[in-house]
């Protein structure tokens, strides 16, 4: 993330992961002329595919670098029931 301001570096990885995780949804929802497809990431379907294999969607763990805030208590209860 060479061009990202230092105060956004931690968020950069999570933002990239979110875009990669939702890539298929974005492709089916946005028009082919959307500016998102003009950047290096979405212009390279092979790269997106490689990154998708590395992205994992899961609940938070105590060892994570960031801690979720504002999550209602019932969400934690529901995840423990699964």
mmCIF file of C-alpha atoms in Angstrom:
data_model
loop_
_atom_site.group_PDB
_atom_site.id
_atom_site.type_symbol
_atom_site.label_atom_id
_atom_site.label_comp_id
_atom_site.label_asym_id
_atom_site.label_seq_id
_atom_site.Cartn_x
_atom_site.Cartn_y
_atom_site.Cartn_z
ATOM 1 C CA UNK A 1 0.000 0.000 0.000
ATOM 2 C CA UNK A 2 2.664 2.468 -1.069
ATOM 3 C CA UNK A 3 0.239 5.329 -1.732
ATOM 4 C CA UNK A 4 -1.859 4.900 1.406
ATOM 5 C CA UNK A 5 -1.394 7.444 4.219
ATOM 6 C CA UNK A 6 0.277 5.883 7.278
ATOM 7 C CA UNK A 7 -2.822 6.259 9.464
ATOM 8 C CA UNK A 8 -4.797 4.075 7.023
ATOM 9 C CA UNK A 9 -2.262 1.260 6.589
ATOM 10 C CA UNK A 10 -3.906 -1.072 9.115
ATOM 11 C CA UNK A 11 -7.298 -0.606 7.483
ATOM 12 C CA UNK A 12 -5.840 -1.080 3.984
ATOM 13 C CA UNK A 13 -5.531 -4.848 4.292
ATOM 14 C CA UNK A 14 -9.078 -5.188 5.556
ATOM 15 C CA UNK A 15 -10.440 -2.923 2.832
ATOM 16 C CA UNK A 16 -8.644 -4.953 0.172
ATOM 17 C CA UNK A 17 -9.905 -8.209 1.701
ATOM 18 C CA UNK A 18 -13.469 -6.885 1.681
ATOM 19 C CA UNK A 19 -13.264 -5.908 -1.993
ATOM 20 C CA UNK A 20 -11.774 -9.285 -2.906
ATOM 21 C CA UNK A 21 -14.339 -11.188 -0.818
ATOM 22 C CA UNK A 22 -17.220 -9.326 -2.509
ATOM 23 C CA UNK A 23 -15.696 -9.340 -6.020
ATOM 24 C CA UNK A 24 -18.303 -11.656 -7.562
ATOM 25 C CA UNK A 25 -21.179 -9.646 -6.094
ATOM 26 C CA UNK A 26 -19.616 -6.415 -7.342
ATOM 27 C CA UNK A 27 -19.168 -7.863 -10.846
ATOM 28 C CA UNK A 28 -22.838 -8.883 -11.045
ATOM 29 C CA UNK A 29 -24.125 -5.648 -9.507
ATOM 30 C CA UNK A 30 -22.023 -2.867 -11.018
ATOM 31 C CA UNK A 31 -21.988 -1.907 -14.685
ATOM 32 C CA UNK A 32 -18.954 -2.835 -16.780
ATOM 33 C CA UNK A 33 -18.139 0.886 -17.057
ATOM 34 C CA UNK A 34 -17.885 1.379 -13.290
ATOM 35 C CA UNK A 35 -14.616 3.108 -12.259
ATOM 36 C CA UNK A 36 -13.803 0.172 -9.965
ATOM 37 C CA UNK A 37 -12.849 -1.886 -13.016
ATOM 38 C CA UNK A 38 -10.255 0.662 -14.136
ATOM 39 C CA UNK A 39 -7.865 -0.067 -11.277
ATOM 40 C CA UNK A 40 -5.042 -2.605 -11.222
ATOM 41 C CA UNK A 41 -6.855 -5.060 -8.954
ATOM 42 C CA UNK A 42 -10.151 -5.488 -10.767
ATOM 43 C CA UNK A 43 -8.516 -5.182 -14.151
ATOM 44 C CA UNK A 44 -6.673 -8.428 -13.383
ATOM 45 C CA UNK A 45 -9.119 -11.305 -12.858
ATOM 46 C CA UNK A 46 -6.255 -13.734 -12.235
ATOM 47 C CA UNK A 47 -4.993 -11.615 -9.334
ATOM 48 C CA UNK A 48 -8.496 -11.380 -7.852
ATOM 49 C CA UNK A 49 -8.821 -15.156 -8.098
ATOM 50 C CA UNK A 50 -5.472 -15.689 -6.361
ATOM 51 C CA UNK A 51 -6.394 -13.269 -3.579
ATOM 52 C CA UNK A 52 -9.822 -14.887 -3.096
ATOM 53 C CA UNK A 53 -8.053 -18.090 -2.079
ATOM 54 C CA UNK A 54 -6.367 -16.187 0.759
ATOM 55 C CA UNK A 55 -9.411 -14.319 2.120
ATOM 56 C CA UNK A 56 -11.287 -15.969 4.978
ATOM 57 C CA UNK A 57 -14.562 -14.783 6.481
ATOM 58 C CA UNK A 58 -14.852 -15.731 10.158
ATOM 59 C CA UNK A 59 -15.752 -14.391 13.574
ATOM 60 C CA UNK A 60 -13.232 -12.368 15.543
ATOM 61 C CA UNK A 61 -10.578 -14.034 17.681
ATOM 62 C CA UNK A 62 -8.728 -12.598 20.690
ATOM 63 C CA UNK A 63 -5.447 -12.836 18.750
ATOM 64 C CA UNK A 64 -6.712 -10.607 15.888
ATOM 65 C CA UNK A 65 -4.918 -7.298 15.291
ATOM 66 C CA UNK A 66 -8.169 -5.351 15.549
ATOM 67 C CA UNK A 67 -11.184 -5.755 17.800
ATOM 68 C CA UNK A 68 -14.747 -5.357 16.519
ATOM 69 C CA UNK A 69 -16.756 -2.680 18.291
ATOM 70 C CA UNK A 70 -20.454 -1.943 18.253
ATOM 71 C CA UNK A 71 -21.416 -5.598 17.799
ATOM 72 C CA UNK A 72 -24.706 -6.258 19.626
ATOM 73 C CA UNK A 73 -24.515 -8.937 22.358
ATOM 74 C CA UNK A 74 -27.019 -11.195 20.588
ATOM 75 C CA UNK A 75 -24.594 -11.605 17.661
ATOM 76 C CA UNK A 76 -21.999 -13.190 19.946
ATOM 77 C CA UNK A 77 -24.704 -15.446 21.377
ATOM 78 C CA UNK A 78 -25.815 -16.534 17.897
ATOM 79 C CA UNK A 79 -22.270 -17.365 16.793
ATOM 80 C CA UNK A 80 -21.689 -19.463 19.905
ATOM 81 C CA UNK A 81 -24.856 -21.461 19.105
ATOM 82 C CA UNK A 82 -23.638 -22.466 15.630
#
